[in-house]
Amino acid sequence: LPGDSIVPVTGAHILDREAGTNVAVELPVPVLQLGITGSAADSVWSPGSDRVYLSGITRASKSAYLWAVDAATGKATLVARDTTRTFVEIAPPTDPASWYVTDDGQDVIWWSERDGWGHLYRFGPDGVLKNQITSGPWQVGRVLRVDDKLKQIWFTARGREPNRFLYYQAVYRANFDGSGVTLLTPEDVYHDVEMSPSGRFMVDRMSRIEQPPETVLRDAATGRILR
């Protein structure tokens, strides 16, 4: 809207194309920004299209929410939330919003600074915290891949390894329950990584301030350089 004409959003609509009708979605909390465009993981449909997940931020960015909305009734269930007295971050400034819901809807991966550091948390479909996945004086960045069957997560992070330049991100893998945090890119450089659609490989563009980039192909399970 032009100027300062910003209106909190209290609801949305889901269009049933076959029936040609709208289903009203009434959110329990007014939000200034409701993600419904599909960019940066702000909204995602479940595989069976029976649910849609919507993320929202309140005015002054003091609270962030993730709702599971029933496509048939429009009922919204809160599955993750963060609130602060100052400004709530939903992801590091250099990374897109990091949250993910498994295909069966039983696990919600949520990025949060609730313990003072950016880490990953695991919630159930009822919004109850199952466990904290990562912890410690370091920062998780972007979630690269989530494997529902193996219950593993690939993600970038900064500051975990000692005696390294803080802004050089590395790639790690961890289990849903927080065990098995494994460094997959051990080189002391910046790792710009993309996962293959199958999840078997990683393309890693490695670089430092004083040297040109080098691109390698890695085994995503072990981090071993293949080519």
PDB file of C-alpha atoms in Angstrom:
ATOM      1  CA  LEU A   1       0.000   0.000   0.000  1.00  0.00           C
ATOM      2  CA  PRO A   2       1.242   3.566  -0.654  1.00  0.00           C
ATOM      3  CA  GLY A   3       2.820   5.640   2.100  1.00  0.00           C
ATOM      4  CA  ASP A   4       2.252   4.473   5.652  1.00  0.00           C
ATOM      5  CA  SER A   5      -1.127   2.874   4.981  1.00  0.00           C
ATOM      6  CA  ILE A   6      -0.166  -0.508   6.444  1.00  0.00           C
ATOM      7  CA  VAL A   7      -3.069  -2.650   7.622  1.00  0.00           C
ATOM      8  CA  PRO A   8      -2.619  -5.794   9.766  1.00  0.00           C
ATOM      9  CA  VAL A   9      -3.856  -8.993   8.125  1.00  0.00           C
ATOM     10  CA  THR A  10      -6.292 -11.091  10.163  1.00  0.00           C
ATOM     11  CA  GLY A  11      -7.335 -13.544   7.492  1.00  0.00           C
ATOM     12  CA  ALA A  12      -6.885 -14.917   4.012  1.00  0.00           C
ATOM     13  CA  HIS A  13      -8.771 -17.098   1.551  1.00  0.00           C
ATOM     14  CA  ILE A  14      -8.056 -20.447  -0.072  1.00  0.00           C
ATOM     15  CA  LEU A  15      -9.627 -20.925  -3.497  1.00  0.00           C
ATOM     16  CA  ASP A  16     -11.066 -24.340  -4.321  1.00  0.00           C
ATOM     17  CA  ARG A  17     -10.761 -24.366  -8.118  1.00  0.00           C
ATOM     18  CA  GLU A  18     -12.923 -27.458  -8.614  1.00  0.00           C
ATOM     19  CA  ALA A  19     -15.751 -26.195  -6.441  1.00  0.00           C
ATOM     20  CA  GLY A  20     -15.237 -22.588  -7.471  1.00  0.00           C
ATOM     21  CA  THR A  21     -15.545 -21.405  -3.881  1.00  0.00           C
ATOM     22  CA  ASN A  22     -13.364 -19.683  -1.300  1.00  0.00           C
ATOM     23  CA  VAL A  23     -12.531 -21.015   2.146  1.00  0.00           C
ATOM     24  CA  ALA A  24     -12.002 -18.244   4.699  1.00  0.00           C
ATOM     25  CA  VAL A  25      -8.866 -18.454   6.830  1.00  0.00           C
ATOM     26  CA  GLU A  26      -9.149 -16.591  10.126  1.00  0.00           C
ATOM     27  CA  LEU A  27      -5.836 -16.227  11.932  1.00  0.00           C
ATOM     28  CA  PRO A  28      -5.973 -15.852  15.720  1.00  0.00           C
ATOM     29  CA  VAL A  29      -3.296 -13.120  15.660  1.00  0.00           C
ATOM     30  CA  PRO A  30      -3.268 -10.036  13.395  1.00  0.00           C
ATOM     31  CA  VAL A  31      -0.057  -9.964  11.351  1.00  0.00           C
ATOM     32  CA  LEU A  32       1.495  -7.121   9.429  1.00  0.00           C
ATOM     33  CA  GLN A  33       3.023  -9.406   6.825  1.00  0.00           C
ATOM     34  CA  LEU A  34       1.500 -12.710   5.768  1.00  0.00           C
ATOM     35  CA  GLY A  35       3.521 -14.782   3.347  1.00  0.00           C
ATOM     36  CA  ILE A  36       1.290 -16.304   0.677  1.00  0.00           C
ATOM     37  CA  THR A  37       3.379 -15.876  -2.470  1.00  0.00           C
ATOM     38  CA  GLY A  38       5.528 -19.004  -2.209  1.00  0.00           C
ATOM     39  CA  SER A  39       8.885 -17.191  -2.166  1.00  0.00           C
ATOM     40  CA  ALA A  40      11.607 -17.853   0.412  1.00  0.00           C
ATOM     41  CA  ALA A  41       9.546 -20.629   1.996  1.00  0.00           C
ATOM     42  CA  ASP A  42       6.900 -18.247   3.296  1.00  0.00           C
ATOM     43  CA  SER A  43       4.081 -20.628   2.305  1.00  0.00           C
ATOM     44  CA  VAL A  44       4.080 -24.316   1.394  1.00  0.00           C
ATOM     45  CA  TRP A  45       1.342 -26.803   0.522  1.00  0.00           C
ATOM     46  CA  SER A  46       1.400 -30.291   2.002  1.00  0.00           C
ATOM     47  CA  PRO A  47       1.915 -33.105  -0.557  1.00  0.00           C
ATOM     48  CA  GLY A  48      -1.787 -34.032  -0.442  1.00  0.00           C
ATOM     49  CA  SER A  49      -2.951 -30.395  -0.629  1.00  0.00           C
ATOM     50  CA  ASP A  50      -5.013 -30.890   2.523  1.00  0.00           C
ATOM     51  CA  ARG A  51      -2.967 -28.294   4.428  1.00  0.00           C
ATOM     52  CA  VAL A  52      -1.116 -25.099   3.650  1.00  0.00           C
ATOM     53  CA  TYR A  53       1.557 -23.662   5.926  1.00  0.00           C
ATOM     54  CA  LEU A  54       1.594 -19.875   6.300  1.00  0.00           C
ATOM     55  CA  SER A  55       4.205 -17.743   8.063  1.00  0.00           C
ATOM     56  CA  GLY A  56       3.453 -14.298   9.437  1.00  0.00           C
ATOM     57  CA  ILE A  57       5.160 -11.441  11.291  1.00  0.00           C
ATOM     58  CA  THR A  58       3.417  -8.951  13.569  1.00  0.00           C
ATOM     59  CA  ARG A  59       3.818  -5.197  13.394  1.00  0.00           C
ATOM     60  CA  ALA A  60       7.265  -3.966  14.573  1.00  0.00           C
ATOM     61  CA  SER A  61       8.501  -7.541  14.005  1.00  0.00           C
ATOM     62  CA  LYS A  62       8.051  -8.540  17.641  1.00  0.00           C
ATOM     63  CA  SER A  63       6.498 -11.942  16.908  1.00  0.00           C
ATOM     64  CA  ALA A  64       6.795 -14.529  14.138  1.00  0.00           C
ATOM     65  CA  TYR A  65       4.330 -17.358  13.573  1.00  0.00           C
ATOM     66  CA  LEU A  66       3.882 -20.490  11.486  1.00  0.00           C
ATOM     67  CA  TRP A  67       0.370 -21.884  11.044  1.00  0.00           C
ATOM     68  CA  ALA A  68      -0.939 -25.106   9.533  1.00  0.00           C
ATOM     69  CA  VAL A  69      -4.226 -24.297   7.805  1.00  0.00           C
ATOM     70  CA  ASP A  70      -6.808 -26.952   6.995  1.00  0.00           C
ATOM     71  CA  ALA A  71      -7.705 -26.434   3.331  1.00  0.00           C
ATOM     72  CA  ALA A  72     -11.269 -27.682   3.785  1.00  0.00           C
ATOM     73  CA  THR A  73     -12.250 -25.662   6.852  1.00  0.00           C
ATOM     74  CA  GLY A  74      -9.751 -22.798   6.974  1.00  0.00           C
ATOM     75  CA  LYS A  75      -8.923 -23.611  10.596  1.00  0.00           C
ATOM     76  CA  ALA A  76      -5.414 -22.424  11.507  1.00  0.00           C
ATOM     77  CA  THR A  77      -3.281 -24.363  14.017  1.00  0.00           C
ATOM     78  CA  LEU A  78      -0.169 -22.732  15.462  1.00  0.00           C
ATOM     79  CA  VAL A  79       2.873 -24.988  14.972  1.00  0.00           C
ATOM     80  CA  ALA A  80       5.773 -22.610  15.752  1.00  0.00           C
ATOM     81  CA  ARG A  81       6.210 -19.176  17.282  1.00  0.00           C
ATOM     82  CA  ASP A  82       8.884 -16.724  18.407  1.00  0.00           C
ATOM     83  CA  THR A  83       8.332 -13.548  20.429  1.00  0.00           C
ATOM     84  CA  THR A  84      10.735 -10.884  21.665  1.00  0.00           C
ATOM     85  CA  ARG A  85      10.524  -7.455  23.317  1.00  0.00           C
ATOM     86  CA  THR A  86      12.724  -5.932  20.594  1.00  0.00           C
ATOM     87  CA  PHE A  87      12.930  -7.455  17.098  1.00  0.00           C
ATOM     88  CA  VAL A  88      12.437 -11.091  16.213  1.00  0.00           C
ATOM     89  CA  GLU A  89      14.667 -12.570  13.517  1.00  0.00           C
ATOM     90  CA  ILE A  90      13.283 -15.376  11.366  1.00  0.00           C
ATOM     91  CA  ALA A  91      16.663 -16.090   9.751  1.00  0.00           C
ATOM     92  CA  PRO A  92      20.135 -14.540   9.494  1.00  0.00           C
ATOM     93  CA  PRO A  93      20.183 -11.408   7.270  1.00  0.00           C
ATOM     94  CA  THR A  94      22.246 -13.264   4.650  1.00  0.00           C
ATOM     95  CA  ASP A  95      19.929 -16.271   4.400  1.00  0.00           C
ATOM     96  CA  PRO A  96      16.260 -16.821   3.498  1.00  0.00           C
ATOM     97  CA  ALA A  97      13.743 -17.819   6.151  1.00  0.00           C
ATOM     98  CA  SER A  98      14.578 -21.300   7.402  1.00  0.00           C
ATOM     99  CA  TRP A  99      11.624 -23.531   8.278  1.00  0.00           C
ATOM    100  CA  TYR A 100      10.475 -26.845   6.946  1.00  0.00           C
ATOM    101  CA  VAL A 101       7.597 -29.272   7.522  1.00  0.00           C
ATOM    102  CA  THR A 102       7.996 -32.976   6.768  1.00  0.00           C
ATOM    103  CA  ASP A 103       5.633 -34.567   4.244  1.00  0.00           C
ATOM    104  CA  ASP A 104       3.700 -36.385   6.979  1.00  0.00           C
ATOM    105  CA  GLY A 105       3.341 -33.141   8.946  1.00  0.00           C
ATOM    106  CA  GLN A 106       4.759 -34.678  12.123  1.00  0.00           C
ATOM    107  CA  ASP A 107       7.968 -32.650  12.328  1.00  0.00           C
ATOM    108  CA  VAL A 108       8.437 -28.905  11.944  1.00  0.00           C
ATOM    109  CA  ILE A 109      11.980 -27.554  11.648  1.00  0.00           C
ATOM    110  CA  TRP A 110      12.142 -23.952  12.901  1.00  0.00           C
ATOM    111  CA  TRP A 111      15.078 -21.483  13.004  1.00  0.00           C
ATOM    112  CA  SER A 112      15.152 -19.378  16.158  1.00  0.00           C
ATOM    113  CA  GLU A 113      17.354 -17.141  18.315  1.00  0.00           C
ATOM    114  CA  ARG A 114      15.453 -17.967  21.507  1.00  0.00           C
ATOM    115  CA  ASP A 115      18.616 -19.036  23.354  1.00  0.00           C
ATOM    116  CA  GLY A 116      20.640 -16.054  22.098  1.00  0.00           C
ATOM    117  CA  TRP A 117      22.113 -17.862  19.058  1.00  0.00           C
ATOM    118  CA  GLY A 118      20.533 -18.812  15.742  1.00  0.00           C
ATOM    119  CA  HIS A 119      19.715 -22.522  15.954  1.00  0.00           C
ATOM    120  CA  LEU A 120      17.290 -25.145  14.694  1.00  0.00           C
ATOM    121  CA  TYR A 121      14.383 -26.482  16.735  1.00  0.00           C
ATOM    122  CA  ARG A 122      12.007 -29.380  16.152  1.00  0.00           C
ATOM    123  CA  PHE A 123       8.282 -29.050  16.866  1.00  0.00           C
ATOM    124  CA  GLY A 124       5.372 -31.436  16.546  1.00  0.00           C
ATOM    125  CA  PRO A 125       2.162 -30.758  14.567  1.00  0.00           C
ATOM    126  CA  ASP A 126       0.551 -29.498  17.783  1.00  0.00           C
ATOM    127  CA  GLY A 127       3.207 -26.805  18.246  1.00  0.00           C
ATOM    128  CA  VAL A 128       4.878 -28.575  21.181  1.00  0.00           C
ATOM    129  CA  LEU A 129       8.692 -28.480  21.173  1.00  0.00           C
ATOM    130  CA  LYS A 130      10.208 -31.939  20.692  1.00  0.00           C
ATOM    131  CA  ASN A 131      13.864 -30.964  20.983  1.00  0.00           C
ATOM    132  CA  GLN A 132      16.523 -28.408  20.109  1.00  0.00           C
ATOM    133  CA  ILE A 133      18.501 -29.738  17.144  1.00  0.00           C
ATOM    134  CA  THR A 134      21.599 -27.517  17.303  1.00  0.00           C
ATOM    135  CA  SER A 135      23.085 -25.548  20.186  1.00  0.00           C
ATOM    136  CA  GLY A 136      26.187 -23.679  21.285  1.00  0.00           C
ATOM    137  CA  PRO A 137      27.937 -20.330  20.681  1.00  0.00           C
ATOM    138  CA  TRP A 138      27.681 -20.426  16.884  1.00  0.00           C
ATOM    139  CA  GLN A 139      25.120 -19.513  14.232  1.00  0.00           C
ATOM    140  CA  VAL A 140      23.058 -21.723  11.938  1.00  0.00           C
ATOM    141  CA  GLY A 141      22.316 -20.175   8.572  1.00  0.00           C
ATOM    142  CA  ARG A 142      20.338 -21.736   5.750  1.00  0.00           C
ATOM    143  CA  VAL A 143      18.675 -25.144   5.698  1.00  0.00           C
ATOM    144  CA  LEU A 144      19.892 -26.775   2.479  1.00  0.00           C
ATOM    145  CA  ARG A 145      18.021 -30.074   2.618  1.00  0.00           C
ATOM    146  CA  VAL A 146      15.819 -32.140   4.907  1.00  0.00           C
ATOM    147  CA  ASP A 147      15.563 -35.910   4.441  1.00  0.00           C
ATOM    148  CA  ASP A 148      12.265 -37.110   5.906  1.00  0.00           C
ATOM    149  CA  LYS A 149      13.178 -40.808   5.735  1.00  0.00           C
ATOM    150  CA  LEU A 150      16.671 -40.540   7.216  1.00  0.00           C
ATOM    151  CA  LYS A 151      15.492 -37.773   9.580  1.00  0.00           C
ATOM    152  CA  GLN A 152      18.560 -35.696   8.786  1.00  0.00           C
ATOM    153  CA  ILE A 153      19.163 -32.022   7.991  1.00  0.00           C
ATOM    154  CA  TRP A 154      21.886 -30.344   5.924  1.00  0.00           C
ATOM    155  CA  PHE A 155      22.537 -26.700   6.788  1.00  0.00           C
ATOM    156  CA  THR A 156      25.119 -23.915   6.681  1.00  0.00           C
ATOM    157  CA  ALA A 157      26.639 -22.445   9.838  1.00  0.00           C
ATOM    158  CA  ARG A 158      29.277 -19.980  10.978  1.00  0.00           C
ATOM    159  CA  GLY A 159      31.534 -19.758  14.018  1.00  0.00           C
ATOM    160  CA  ARG A 160      31.430 -23.392  15.171  1.00  0.00           C
ATOM    161  CA  GLU A 161      35.003 -24.321  14.288  1.00  0.00           C
ATOM    162  CA  PRO A 162      37.740 -22.586  16.356  1.00  0.00           C
ATOM    163  CA  ASN A 163      40.379 -20.269  14.867  1.00  0.00           C
ATOM    164  CA  ARG A 164      38.492 -19.610  11.641  1.00  0.00           C
ATOM    165  CA  PHE A 165      37.278 -16.423  10.017  1.00  0.00           C
ATOM    166  CA  LEU A 166      33.756 -15.900  11.377  1.00  0.00           C
ATOM    167  CA  TYR A 167      32.165 -15.077   8.022  1.00  0.00           C
ATOM    168  CA  TYR A 168      33.331 -18.228   6.248  1.00  0.00           C
ATOM    169  CA  GLN A 169      30.282 -20.500   6.336  1.00  0.00           C
ATOM    170  CA  ALA A 170      30.578 -24.290   6.334  1.00  0.00           C
ATOM    171  CA  VAL A 171      28.087 -27.102   5.725  1.00  0.00           C
ATOM    172  CA  TYR A 172      26.931 -29.568   8.384  1.00  0.00           C
ATOM    173  CA  ARG A 173      24.570 -32.485   8.769  1.00  0.00           C
ATOM    174  CA  ALA A 174      22.564 -33.347  11.898  1.00  0.00           C
ATOM    175  CA  ASN A 175      19.865 -35.792  12.949  1.00  0.00           C
ATOM    176  CA  PHE A 176      16.374 -34.627  13.888  1.00  0.00           C
ATOM    177  CA  ASP A 177      17.030 -35.482  17.547  1.00  0.00           C
ATOM    178  CA  GLY A 178      20.113 -33.246  17.645  1.00  0.00           C
ATOM    179  CA  SER A 179      22.694 -36.031  17.526  1.00  0.00           C
ATOM    180  CA  GLY A 180      25.396 -36.569  14.920  1.00  0.00           C
ATOM    181  CA  VAL A 181      26.297 -32.963  14.069  1.00  0.00           C
ATOM    182  CA  THR A 182      28.936 -33.509  11.362  1.00  0.00           C
ATOM    183  CA  LEU A 183      31.144 -31.039   9.485  1.00  0.00           C
ATOM    184  CA  LEU A 184      31.019 -31.899   5.762  1.00  0.00           C
ATOM    185  CA  THR A 185      33.218 -29.079   4.395  1.00  0.00           C
ATOM    186  CA  PRO A 186      36.421 -29.018   6.491  1.00  0.00           C
ATOM    187  CA  GLU A 187      38.416 -26.541   4.368  1.00  0.00           C
ATOM    188  CA  ASP A 188      38.954 -23.117   5.992  1.00  0.00           C
ATOM    189  CA  VAL A 189      37.243 -21.207   3.167  1.00  0.00           C
ATOM    190  CA  TYR A 190      33.791 -19.847   2.323  1.00  0.00           C
ATOM    191  CA  HIS A 191      31.538 -22.665   1.070  1.00  0.00           C
ATOM    192  CA  ASP A 192      28.727 -21.701  -1.313  1.00  0.00           C
ATOM    193  CA  VAL A 193      26.869 -25.001  -1.664  1.00  0.00           C
ATOM    194  CA  GLU A 194      23.959 -26.330  -3.705  1.00  0.00           C
ATOM    195  CA  MET A 195      22.462 -29.784  -3.150  1.00  0.00           C
ATOM    196  CA  SER A 196      21.503 -32.037  -6.050  1.00  0.00           C
ATOM    197  CA  PRO A 197      17.767 -32.858  -6.387  1.00  0.00           C
ATOM    198  CA  SER A 198      18.448 -36.435  -5.240  1.00  0.00           C
ATOM    199  CA  GLY A 199      20.349 -35.239  -2.177  1.00  0.00           C
ATOM    200  CA  ARG A 200      23.333 -37.452  -3.029  1.00  0.00           C
ATOM    201  CA  PHE A 201      25.720 -34.720  -4.120  1.00  0.00           C
ATOM    202  CA  MET A 202      26.784 -31.176  -3.314  1.00  0.00           C
ATOM    203  CA  VAL A 203      28.321 -28.594  -5.647  1.00  0.00           C
ATOM    204  CA  ASP A 204      30.680 -26.576  -3.460  1.00  0.00           C
ATOM    205  CA  ARG A 205      32.128 -23.263  -4.677  1.00  0.00           C
ATOM    206  CA  MET A 206      35.027 -22.638  -2.297  1.00  0.00           C
ATOM    207  CA  SER A 207      36.736 -19.259  -2.026  1.00  0.00           C
ATOM    208  CA  ARG A 208      38.755 -16.947   0.210  1.00  0.00           C
ATOM    209  CA  ILE A 209      39.515 -13.244   0.065  1.00  0.00           C
ATOM    210  CA  GLU A 210      43.061 -13.848  -1.179  1.00  0.00           C
ATOM    211  CA  GLN A 211      42.435 -16.688  -3.654  1.00  0.00           C
ATOM    212  CA  PRO A 212      40.136 -17.365  -6.626  1.00  0.00           C
ATOM    213  CA  PRO A 213      37.127 -19.694  -6.335  1.00  0.00           C
ATOM    214  CA  GLU A 214      37.406 -23.438  -6.820  1.00  0.00           C
ATOM    215  CA  THR A 215      34.382 -25.621  -7.536  1.00  0.00           C
ATOM    216  CA  VAL A 216      34.210 -29.255  -6.422  1.00  0.00           C
ATOM    217  CA  LEU A 217      31.649 -32.051  -6.400  1.00  0.00           C
ATOM    218  CA  ARG A 218      31.124 -33.696  -3.001  1.00  0.00           C
ATOM    219  CA  ASP A 219      29.425 -36.763  -1.630  1.00  0.00           C
ATOM    220  CA  ALA A 220      26.599 -35.262   0.445  1.00  0.00           C
ATOM    221  CA  ALA A 221      26.685 -38.070   3.015  1.00  0.00           C
ATOM    222  CA  THR A 222      30.388 -37.819   3.861  1.00  0.00           C
ATOM    223  CA  GLY A 223      31.591 -34.525   2.354  1.00  0.00           C
ATOM    224  CA  ARG A 224      34.284 -36.397   0.405  1.00  0.00           C
ATOM    225  CA  ILE A 225      35.432 -34.605  -2.760  1.00  0.00           C
ATOM    226  CA  LEU A 226      34.541 -36.709  -5.810  1.00  0.00           C
ATOM    227  CA  ARG A 227      35.685 -34.361  -8.580  1.00  0.00           C
TER     228      ARG A 227
END
